[in-house]
mmCIF file of C-alpha atoms and ligand atoms in Angstrom:
data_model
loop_
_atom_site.group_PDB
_atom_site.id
_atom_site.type_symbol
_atom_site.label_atom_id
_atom_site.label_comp_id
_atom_site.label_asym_id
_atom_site.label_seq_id
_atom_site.Cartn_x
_atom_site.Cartn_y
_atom_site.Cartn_z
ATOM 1 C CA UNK Y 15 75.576 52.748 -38.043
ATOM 2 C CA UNK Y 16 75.475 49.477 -38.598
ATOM 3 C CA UNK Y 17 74.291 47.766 -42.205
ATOM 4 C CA UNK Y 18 72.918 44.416 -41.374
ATOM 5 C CA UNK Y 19 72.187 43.806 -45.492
ATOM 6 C CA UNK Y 20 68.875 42.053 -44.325
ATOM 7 C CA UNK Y 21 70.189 39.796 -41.747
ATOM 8 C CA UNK Y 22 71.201 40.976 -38.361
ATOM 9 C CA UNK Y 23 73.326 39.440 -35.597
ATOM 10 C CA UNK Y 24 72.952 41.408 -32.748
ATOM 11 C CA UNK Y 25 74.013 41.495 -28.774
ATOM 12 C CA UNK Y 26 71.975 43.691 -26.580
ATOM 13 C CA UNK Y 27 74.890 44.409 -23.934
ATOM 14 C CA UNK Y 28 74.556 45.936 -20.590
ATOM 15 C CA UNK Y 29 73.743 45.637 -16.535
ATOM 16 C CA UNK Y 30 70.731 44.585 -15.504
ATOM 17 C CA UNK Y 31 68.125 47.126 -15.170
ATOM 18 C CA UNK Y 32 69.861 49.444 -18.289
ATOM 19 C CA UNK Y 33 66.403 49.109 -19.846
ATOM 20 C CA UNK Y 34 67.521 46.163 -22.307
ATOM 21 C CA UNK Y 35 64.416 44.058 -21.712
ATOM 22 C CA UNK Y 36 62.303 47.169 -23.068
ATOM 23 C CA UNK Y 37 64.728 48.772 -25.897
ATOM 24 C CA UNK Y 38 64.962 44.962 -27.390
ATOM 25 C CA UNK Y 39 60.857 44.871 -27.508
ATOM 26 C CA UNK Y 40 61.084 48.221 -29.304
ATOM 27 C CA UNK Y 41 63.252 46.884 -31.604
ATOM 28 C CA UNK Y 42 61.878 43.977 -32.726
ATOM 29 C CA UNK Y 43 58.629 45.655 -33.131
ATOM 30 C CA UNK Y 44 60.306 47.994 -35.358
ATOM 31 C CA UNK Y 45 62.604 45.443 -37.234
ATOM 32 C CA UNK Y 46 62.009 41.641 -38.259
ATOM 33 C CA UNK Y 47 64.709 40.290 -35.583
ATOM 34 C CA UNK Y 48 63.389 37.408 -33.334
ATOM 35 C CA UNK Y 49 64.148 38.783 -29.605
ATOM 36 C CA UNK Y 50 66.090 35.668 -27.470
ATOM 37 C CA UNK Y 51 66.448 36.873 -23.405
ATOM 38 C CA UNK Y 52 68.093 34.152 -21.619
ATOM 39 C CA UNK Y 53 66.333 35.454 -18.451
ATOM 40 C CA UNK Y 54 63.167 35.032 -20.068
ATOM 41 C CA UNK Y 55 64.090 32.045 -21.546
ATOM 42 C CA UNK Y 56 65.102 30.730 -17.812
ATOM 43 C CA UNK Y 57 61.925 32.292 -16.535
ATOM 44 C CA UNK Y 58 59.616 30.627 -18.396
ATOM 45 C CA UNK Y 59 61.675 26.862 -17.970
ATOM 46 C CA UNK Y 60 61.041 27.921 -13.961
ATOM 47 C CA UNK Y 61 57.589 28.586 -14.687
ATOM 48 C CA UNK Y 62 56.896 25.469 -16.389
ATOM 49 C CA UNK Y 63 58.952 23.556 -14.019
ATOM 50 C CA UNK Y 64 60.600 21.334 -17.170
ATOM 51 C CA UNK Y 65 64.404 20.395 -16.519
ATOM 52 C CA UNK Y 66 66.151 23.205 -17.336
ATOM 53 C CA UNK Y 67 64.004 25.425 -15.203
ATOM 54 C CA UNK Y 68 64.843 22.897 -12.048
ATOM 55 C CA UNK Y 69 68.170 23.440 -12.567
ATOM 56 C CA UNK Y 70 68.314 27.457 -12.771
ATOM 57 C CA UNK Y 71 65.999 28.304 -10.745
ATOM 58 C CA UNK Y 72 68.463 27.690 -7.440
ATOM 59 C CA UNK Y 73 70.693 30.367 -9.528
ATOM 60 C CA UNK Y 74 67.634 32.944 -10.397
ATOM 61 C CA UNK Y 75 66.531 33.634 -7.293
ATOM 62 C CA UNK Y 76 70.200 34.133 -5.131
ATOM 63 C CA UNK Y 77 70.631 36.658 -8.253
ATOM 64 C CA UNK Y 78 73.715 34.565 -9.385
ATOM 65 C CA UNK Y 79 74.518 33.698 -13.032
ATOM 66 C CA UNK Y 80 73.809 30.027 -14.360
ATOM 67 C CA UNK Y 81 76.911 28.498 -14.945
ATOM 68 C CA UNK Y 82 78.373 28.673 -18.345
ATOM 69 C CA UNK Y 83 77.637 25.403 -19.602
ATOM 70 C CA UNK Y 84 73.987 25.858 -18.936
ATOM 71 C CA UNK Y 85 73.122 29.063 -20.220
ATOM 72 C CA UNK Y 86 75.692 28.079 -23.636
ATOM 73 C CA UNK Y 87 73.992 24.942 -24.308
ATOM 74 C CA UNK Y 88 70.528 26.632 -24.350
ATOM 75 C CA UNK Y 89 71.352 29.654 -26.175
ATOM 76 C CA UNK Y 90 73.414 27.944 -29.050
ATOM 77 C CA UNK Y 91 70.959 24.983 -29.703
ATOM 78 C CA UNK Y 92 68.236 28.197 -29.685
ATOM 79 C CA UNK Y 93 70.179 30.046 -32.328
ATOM 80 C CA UNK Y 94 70.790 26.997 -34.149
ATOM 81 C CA UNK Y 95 66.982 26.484 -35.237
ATOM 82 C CA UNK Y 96 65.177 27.387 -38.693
ATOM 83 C CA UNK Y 97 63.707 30.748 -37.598
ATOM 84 C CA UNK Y 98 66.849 32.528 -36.597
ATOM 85 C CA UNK Y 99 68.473 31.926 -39.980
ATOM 86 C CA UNK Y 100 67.252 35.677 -40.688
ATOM 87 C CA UNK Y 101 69.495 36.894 -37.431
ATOM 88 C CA UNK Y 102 68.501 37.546 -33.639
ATOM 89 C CA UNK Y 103 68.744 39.932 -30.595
ATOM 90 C CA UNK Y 104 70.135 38.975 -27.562
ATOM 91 C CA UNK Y 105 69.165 39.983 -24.269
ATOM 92 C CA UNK Y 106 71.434 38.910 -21.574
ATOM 93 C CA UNK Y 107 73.770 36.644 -23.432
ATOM 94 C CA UNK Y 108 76.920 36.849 -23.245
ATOM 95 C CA UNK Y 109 77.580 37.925 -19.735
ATOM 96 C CA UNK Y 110 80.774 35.884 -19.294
ATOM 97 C CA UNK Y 111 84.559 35.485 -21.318
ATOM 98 C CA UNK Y 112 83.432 32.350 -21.573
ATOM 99 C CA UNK Y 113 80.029 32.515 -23.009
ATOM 100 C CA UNK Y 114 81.395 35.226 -25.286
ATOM 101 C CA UNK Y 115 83.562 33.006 -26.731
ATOM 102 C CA UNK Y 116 81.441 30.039 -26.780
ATOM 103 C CA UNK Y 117 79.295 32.170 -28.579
ATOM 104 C CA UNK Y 118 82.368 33.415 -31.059
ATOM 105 C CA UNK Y 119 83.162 29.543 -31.806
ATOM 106 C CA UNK Y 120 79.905 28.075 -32.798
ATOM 107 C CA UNK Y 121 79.269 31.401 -35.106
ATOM 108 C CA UNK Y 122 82.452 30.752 -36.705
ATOM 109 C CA UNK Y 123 81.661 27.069 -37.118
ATOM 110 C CA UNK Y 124 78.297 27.687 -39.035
ATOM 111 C CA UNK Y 125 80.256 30.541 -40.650
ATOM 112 C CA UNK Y 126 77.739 33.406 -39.365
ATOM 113 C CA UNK Y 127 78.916 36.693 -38.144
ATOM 114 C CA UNK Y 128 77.767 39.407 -35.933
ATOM 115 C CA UNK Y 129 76.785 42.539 -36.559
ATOM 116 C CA UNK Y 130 77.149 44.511 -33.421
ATOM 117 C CA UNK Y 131 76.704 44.802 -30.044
ATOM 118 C CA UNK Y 132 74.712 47.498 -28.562
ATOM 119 C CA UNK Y 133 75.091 48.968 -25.394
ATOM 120 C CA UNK Y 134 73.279 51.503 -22.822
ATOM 121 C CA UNK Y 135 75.264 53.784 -21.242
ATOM 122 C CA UNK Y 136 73.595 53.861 -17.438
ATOM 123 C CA UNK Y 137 75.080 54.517 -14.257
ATOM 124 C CA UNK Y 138 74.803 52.374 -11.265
ATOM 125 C CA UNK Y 139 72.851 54.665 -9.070
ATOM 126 C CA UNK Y 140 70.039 54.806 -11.977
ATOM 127 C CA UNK Y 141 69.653 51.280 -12.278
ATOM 128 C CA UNK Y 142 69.192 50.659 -8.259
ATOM 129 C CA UNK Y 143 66.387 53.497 -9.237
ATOM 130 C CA UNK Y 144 65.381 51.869 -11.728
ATOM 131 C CA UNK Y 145 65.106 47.896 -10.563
ATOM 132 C CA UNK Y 146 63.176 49.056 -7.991
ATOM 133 C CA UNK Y 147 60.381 50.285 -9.925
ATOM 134 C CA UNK Y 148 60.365 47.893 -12.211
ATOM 135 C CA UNK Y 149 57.489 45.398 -12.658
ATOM 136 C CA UNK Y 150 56.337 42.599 -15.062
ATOM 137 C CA UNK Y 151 53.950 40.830 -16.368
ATOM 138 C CA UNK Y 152 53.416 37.224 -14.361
ATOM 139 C CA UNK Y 153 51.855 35.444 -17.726
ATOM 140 C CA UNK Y 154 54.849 32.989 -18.766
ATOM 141 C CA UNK Y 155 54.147 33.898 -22.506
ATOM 142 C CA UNK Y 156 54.166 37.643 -22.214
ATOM 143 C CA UNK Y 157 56.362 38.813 -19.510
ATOM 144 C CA UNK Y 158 56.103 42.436 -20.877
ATOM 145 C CA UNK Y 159 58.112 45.147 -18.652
ATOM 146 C CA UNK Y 160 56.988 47.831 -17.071
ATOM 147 C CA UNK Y 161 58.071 51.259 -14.727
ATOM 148 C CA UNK Y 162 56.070 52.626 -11.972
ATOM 149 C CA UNK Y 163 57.646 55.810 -12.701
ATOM 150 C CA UNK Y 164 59.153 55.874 -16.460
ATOM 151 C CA UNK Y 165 56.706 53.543 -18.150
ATOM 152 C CA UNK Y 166 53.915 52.836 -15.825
ATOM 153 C CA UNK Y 167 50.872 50.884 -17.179
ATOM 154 C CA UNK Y 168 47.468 52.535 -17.828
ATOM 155 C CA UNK Y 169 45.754 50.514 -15.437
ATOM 156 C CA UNK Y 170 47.673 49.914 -11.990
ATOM 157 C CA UNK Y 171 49.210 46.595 -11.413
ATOM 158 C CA UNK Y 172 47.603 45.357 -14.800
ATOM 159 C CA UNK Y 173 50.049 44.203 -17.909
ATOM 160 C CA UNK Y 174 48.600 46.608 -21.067
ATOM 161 C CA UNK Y 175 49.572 43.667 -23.113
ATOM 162 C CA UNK Y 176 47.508 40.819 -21.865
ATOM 163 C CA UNK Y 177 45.473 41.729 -18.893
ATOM 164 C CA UNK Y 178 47.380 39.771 -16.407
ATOM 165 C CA UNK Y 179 48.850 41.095 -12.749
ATOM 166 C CA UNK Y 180 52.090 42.558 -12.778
ATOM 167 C CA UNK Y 181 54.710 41.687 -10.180
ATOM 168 C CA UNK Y 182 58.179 42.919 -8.774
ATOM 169 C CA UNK Y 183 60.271 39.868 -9.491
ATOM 170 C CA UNK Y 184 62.403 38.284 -6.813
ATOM 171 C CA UNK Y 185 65.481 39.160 -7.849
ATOM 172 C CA UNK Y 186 64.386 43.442 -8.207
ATOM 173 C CA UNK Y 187 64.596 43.277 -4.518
ATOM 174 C CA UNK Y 188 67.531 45.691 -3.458
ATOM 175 C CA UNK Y 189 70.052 42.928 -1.550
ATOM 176 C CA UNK Y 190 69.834 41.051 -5.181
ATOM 177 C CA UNK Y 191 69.544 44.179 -7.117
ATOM 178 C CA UNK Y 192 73.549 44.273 -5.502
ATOM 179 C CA UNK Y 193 75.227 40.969 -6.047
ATOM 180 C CA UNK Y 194 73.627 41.481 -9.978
ATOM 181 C CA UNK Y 195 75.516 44.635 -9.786
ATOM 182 C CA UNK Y 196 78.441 42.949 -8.786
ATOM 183 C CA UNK Y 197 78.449 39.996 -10.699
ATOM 184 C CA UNK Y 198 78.104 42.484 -14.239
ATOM 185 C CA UNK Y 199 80.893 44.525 -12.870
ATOM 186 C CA UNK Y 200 82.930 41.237 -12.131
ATOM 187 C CA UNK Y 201 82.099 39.100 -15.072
ATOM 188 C CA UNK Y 202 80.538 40.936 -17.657
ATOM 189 C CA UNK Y 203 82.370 44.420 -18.196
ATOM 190 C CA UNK Y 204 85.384 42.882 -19.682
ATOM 191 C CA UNK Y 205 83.021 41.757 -22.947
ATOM 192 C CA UNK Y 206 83.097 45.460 -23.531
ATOM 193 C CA UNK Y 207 86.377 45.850 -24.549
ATOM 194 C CA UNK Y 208 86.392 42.156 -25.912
ATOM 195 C CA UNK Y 209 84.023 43.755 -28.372
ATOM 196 C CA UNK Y 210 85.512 47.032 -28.675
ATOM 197 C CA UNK Y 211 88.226 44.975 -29.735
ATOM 198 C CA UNK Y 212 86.722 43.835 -32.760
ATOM 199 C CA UNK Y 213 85.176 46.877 -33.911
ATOM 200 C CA UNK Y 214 81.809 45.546 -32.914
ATOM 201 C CA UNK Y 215 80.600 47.611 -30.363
ATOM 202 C CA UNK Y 216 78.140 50.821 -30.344
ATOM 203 C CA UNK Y 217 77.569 52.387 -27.556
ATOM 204 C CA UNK Y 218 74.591 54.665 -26.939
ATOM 205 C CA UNK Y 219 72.930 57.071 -24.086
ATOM 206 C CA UNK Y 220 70.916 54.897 -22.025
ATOM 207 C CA UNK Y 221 69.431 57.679 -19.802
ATOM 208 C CA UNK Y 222 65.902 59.370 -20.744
ATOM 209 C CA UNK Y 223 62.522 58.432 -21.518
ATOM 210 C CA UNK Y 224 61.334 54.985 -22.591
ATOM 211 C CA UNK Y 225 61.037 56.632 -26.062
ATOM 212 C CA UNK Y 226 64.411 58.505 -26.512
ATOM 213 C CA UNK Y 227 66.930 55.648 -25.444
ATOM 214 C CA UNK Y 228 64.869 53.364 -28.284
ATOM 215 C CA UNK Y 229 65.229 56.158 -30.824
ATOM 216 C CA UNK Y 230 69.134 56.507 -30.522
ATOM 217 C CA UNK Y 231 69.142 53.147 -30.329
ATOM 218 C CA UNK Y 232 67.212 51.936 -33.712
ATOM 219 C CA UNK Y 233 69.233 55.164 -34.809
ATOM 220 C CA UNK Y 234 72.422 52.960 -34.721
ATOM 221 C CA UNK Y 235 70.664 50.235 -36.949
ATOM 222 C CA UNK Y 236 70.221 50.311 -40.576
ATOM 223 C CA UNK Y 237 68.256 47.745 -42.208
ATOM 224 C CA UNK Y 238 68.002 47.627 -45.761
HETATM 225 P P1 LIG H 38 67.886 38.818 -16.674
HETATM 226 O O1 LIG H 38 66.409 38.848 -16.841
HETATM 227 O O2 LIG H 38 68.635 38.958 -17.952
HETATM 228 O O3 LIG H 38 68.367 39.780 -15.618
HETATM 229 O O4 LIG H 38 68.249 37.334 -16.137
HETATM 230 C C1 LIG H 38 67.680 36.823 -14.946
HETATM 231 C C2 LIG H 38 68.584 35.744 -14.357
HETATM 232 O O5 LIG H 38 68.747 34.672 -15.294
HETATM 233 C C3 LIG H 38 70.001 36.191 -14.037
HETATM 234 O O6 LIG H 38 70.094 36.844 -12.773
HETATM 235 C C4 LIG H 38 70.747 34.854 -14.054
HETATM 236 O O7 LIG H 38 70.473 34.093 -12.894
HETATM 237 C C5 LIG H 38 70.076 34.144 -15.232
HETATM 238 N N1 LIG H 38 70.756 34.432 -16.520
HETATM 239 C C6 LIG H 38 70.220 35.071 -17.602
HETATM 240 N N2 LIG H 38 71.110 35.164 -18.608
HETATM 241 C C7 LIG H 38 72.249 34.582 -18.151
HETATM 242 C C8 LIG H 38 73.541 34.377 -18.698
HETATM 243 N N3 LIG H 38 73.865 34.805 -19.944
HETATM 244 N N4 LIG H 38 74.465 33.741 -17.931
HETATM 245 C C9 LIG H 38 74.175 33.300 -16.698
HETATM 246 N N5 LIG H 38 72.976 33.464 -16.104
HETATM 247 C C10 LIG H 38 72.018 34.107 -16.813
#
């Protein structure tokens, strides 16, 4: 369990399509923890067609990562600002060495720590399953997540959240759906024992209904 004391510091690990998106909206509607997904982030800078979002979007749509730089400069100058002083989730970042210990220096350098990093235990086969069904909401702002089969909406098509049309994105499409697979075995795996390492890292069954996984999961933290 981990005892966050108030503040929490927290890494949503795990491959795409492990449900991470959807756990890290359960918890921050359970806990006061201000939710930062990098895709989303990226999404959204595509969306409004500003300069970051020119230069990802090349690296969104081939399913590729953003190179480390990119995603570091973002993500640190994000964490750096007033309203994450009471701690943050992350949601697809770190998914490199690199990143990871990007990350490591500049928390050490405004002496913060982290708390832990969670992660989903989900085979490959599941996640092909459950890309494929996946669909989300195409307002910028919302971009809620939804399952045809695990966590469908109550009105086909339509985001419960804000009315708009849901969509399959680009990158759920199965010969993308691969190289992601790929890439997180490549690149990202090795952050598991990098956190294992340092005693940060809680893993947790990542197979079941939309409503179990998030109940082990707030299970593992405390706030007080
Ligand atoms: P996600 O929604 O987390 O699957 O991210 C969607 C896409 O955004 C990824 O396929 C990458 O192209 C990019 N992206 C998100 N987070 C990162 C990251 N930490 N490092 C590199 N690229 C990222």
């Amino acid at each position: 369990m981990i005892n966050c004391g108030g503040i929490m510091r927290l890494i949503l690990l795990g491959p795409p399509g492990s449900g991470k998106g959807t756990q890290a909206q359960r918890v921050v509607d359970t806990v006061s923890v201000l939710h930062l997904s990098t895709g989303a982030m990226f999404r959204q800078a595509v969306a409004e067609s500003n300069e970051v979002g020119l230069q990802v979007d090349p690296y969104l749509k081939r399913g590729e990562l953003v190179p480390d730089d990119l995603v570091t400069a973002v993500v640190v100058n994000r964490i750096d600002q007033d309203d994450c002083d009471s701690g943050f989730l992350l949601d697809g970042f770190p998914r490199t060495m690199g990143q990871a210990e990007a990350l490591g220096q500049f928390l050490e350098k405004s002496s913060k720590q982290l708390d832990g990093v969670l992660l989903p235990l989900v085979s490959d086969s599941e996640i092909v399953d459950r890309l494929s069904g996946r669909r989300v909401c195409t307002e910028p702002d919302c971009q809620k997540v939804f399952h045809i089969k695990y966590d469908p909406s109550q009105r086909d098509g339509i985001c419960d959240g804000c009315g708009n049309r849901l969509i399959q994105r680009d990158d759920d499409h199965q010969e993308t759906v691969r190289n992601r697979l790929r890439i997180y075995h490549e690149e990202t795996i090795p952050l598991i024992e990098y956190y294992r390492q340092r005693s940060l890292l809680k893993e947790f069954d990542g197979i079941g209904t939309v409503e179990q996984v998030g109940q082990r999961l707030l299970a593992l933290i405390e706030t007080k």
